[in-house]
Amino acid sequence: AGGSGTRLWPLSRAGFPKQFLVLSGNSSLFQQAATRLATLAEAGTTVAAPLIVGNEEHRFLVLDQLREVKQEPSAVLLEPVGRNTAPALTLAALAAWRDGADPVLLVMPADHVITQTETFREAVRQGAQLAADGAVVTFGITPDAPETGYGYIQAGAAWPGSDTARRIARFVEKPDLATAKSYLAEGSYLWNSGIFVLRASVWLAAMDACRPDILSACTAAWNAGTRDGEFLRVGKELFAACPSDSIDYAVMERITRADAAAGLPAGVVLPLQAGWSDVGAWDALWQVLPKDGQGNVAQGDVILQDSTGTLALSEDRLVACVGVQDLVVVAVK
């Protein structure tokens, strides 16, 4: 839950980033993620209380929003500074592994929209079975457009014993439009969802093989940490010295090249069609919100006249859009 949501500025700000905003439905994206996890338990899967990794400045936001949806965390692990997703997951794996347990971790960003919950639950159940056997599993979103704002995963050979799982052939960074169109036409490319399922020990071993410097820094920070009620605090200076890297760059792009080399696990991708969006920009938000007959989205004190394809949000004043097309208008306090 540590992202800053800068692409949705000014609605998303450093002190109140997008994961804590109510952008779709009646709850924040963070609350939706926590509830999504709880529904797995309701469906019969054994699920521990969530472990939240987030910015220290948002610690009370995290607790308040969890309690609003009647969720209690196992702990809230506080980052004194942001170091991207690979160190965040490494801290989470160390926390999950601290008592000698080796649980399967479902790693979910706190700022995604997933509208088809049952489809998502079934995919997670399948992914957890593969992860229990040692694979690193991610979910690829079946693309319906040549999107240039997402990274892509190329699905490779079929995974033994599964009708849908594929080996990860490669990760691809955000492409230009022509390349994205070629991916869509080729048919084996999926959007990178950023959601993973893996064992804690598998992730720690992969980090030891791929980025031992990050693992060493996170371990030192973890060992110097303290617990304050529900909050886990790591050593501030030690974690500040940790290199910054993403899960994809640190590990996932490497396991696609050589699963068995240097002790790396196998990488598996499961296709997912569950109404997913990372709501990473204004056009993505427009896509997930309900629209009028002219393709407009209006929230707050908004008047739209002779306008099409427009997103207008107002927190504290009247906003009038007359004769406009494909605009984003945001008025905040």
CSV table of N, CA and C in Angstrom, one decimal, residues 30-31 34 59-73 76 229-231:
chain,number,residue,atom,x,y,z
A,30,PHE,N,-8.0,0.4,-1.5
A,30,PHE,CA,-7.4,-0.4,-0.4
A,30,PHE,C,-8.4,-1.2,0.3
A,31,GLN,N,-9.5,-0.7,0.6
A,31,GLN,CA,-10.5,-1.5,1.3
A,31,GLN,C,-11.1,-2.6,0.4
A,34,ALA,N,-8.5,-5.4,0.6
A,34,ALA,CA,-8.6,-6.2,1.8
A,34,ALA,C,-9.9,-7.1,1.8
A,59,ARG,N,0.1,5.2,8.2
A,59,ARG,CA,-0.2,4.1,9.1
A,59,ARG,C,-1.6,4.1,9.8
A,60,PHE,N,-2.0,5.3,10.1
A,60,PHE,CA,-3.3,5.4,10.8
A,60,PHE,C,-4.4,5.4,9.7
A,61,LEU,N,-4.2,5.9,8.5
A,61,LEU,CA,-5.1,5.7,7.4
A,61,LEU,C,-5.4,4.2,7.2
A,62,VAL,N,-4.3,3.4,7.2
A,62,VAL,CA,-4.4,2.0,6.9
A,62,VAL,C,-5.3,1.3,8.0
A,63,LEU,N,-5.0,1.6,9.3
A,63,LEU,CA,-5.8,1.0,10.3
A,63,LEU,C,-7.3,1.5,10.3
A,64,ASP,N,-7.5,2.8,10.1
A,64,ASP,CA,-8.8,3.3,10.1
A,64,ASP,C,-9.7,2.7,9.0
A,65,GLN,N,-9.0,2.6,7.8
A,65,GLN,CA,-9.8,2.1,6.6
A,65,GLN,C,-10.1,0.6,6.8
A,66,LEU,N,-9.1,-0.2,7.4
A,66,LEU,CA,-9.4,-1.6,7.6
A,66,LEU,C,-10.5,-1.8,8.6
A,67,ARG,N,-10.5,-1.0,9.6
A,67,ARG,CA,-11.6,-1.2,10.6
A,67,ARG,C,-13.0,-0.8,10.1
A,68,GLU,N,-13.0,0.1,9.1
A,68,GLU,CA,-14.3,0.5,8.5
A,68,GLU,C,-14.9,-0.7,7.8
A,69,VAL,N,-14.1,-1.6,7.3
A,69,VAL,CA,-14.6,-2.8,6.6
A,69,VAL,C,-14.4,-4.0,7.4
A,70,LYS,N,-14.2,-3.8,8.8
A,70,LYS,CA,-14.2,-4.9,9.7
A,70,LYS,C,-13.1,-5.9,9.4
A,71,GLN,N,-11.9,-5.4,9.0
A,71,GLN,CA,-10.8,-6.2,8.8
A,71,GLN,C,-9.7,-5.9,9.8
A,72,GLU,N,-9.0,-6.9,10.4
A,72,GLU,CA,-7.9,-6.7,11.3
A,72,GLU,C,-6.7,-7.3,10.7
A,73,PRO,N,-5.6,-6.5,10.6
A,73,PRO,CA,-4.3,-7.0,10.0
A,73,PRO,C,-3.6,-7.9,10.9
A,76,VAL,N,1.0,-4.3,10.3
A,76,VAL,CA,1.2,-3.3,9.3
A,76,VAL,C,2.7,-3.0,9.3
A,229,GLY,N,2.6,-2.5,18.9
A,229,GLY,CA,1.2,-2.9,18.7
A,229,GLY,C,1.0,-3.6,17.4
A,230,GLU,N,0.2,-3.0,16.5
A,230,GLU,CA,0.0,-3.6,15.2
A,230,GLU,C,1.1,-3.2,14.2
A,231,PHE,N,1.9,-2.3,14.5
A,231,PHE,CA,2.9,-1.7,13.6
A,231,PHE,C,4.3,-2.5,13.8
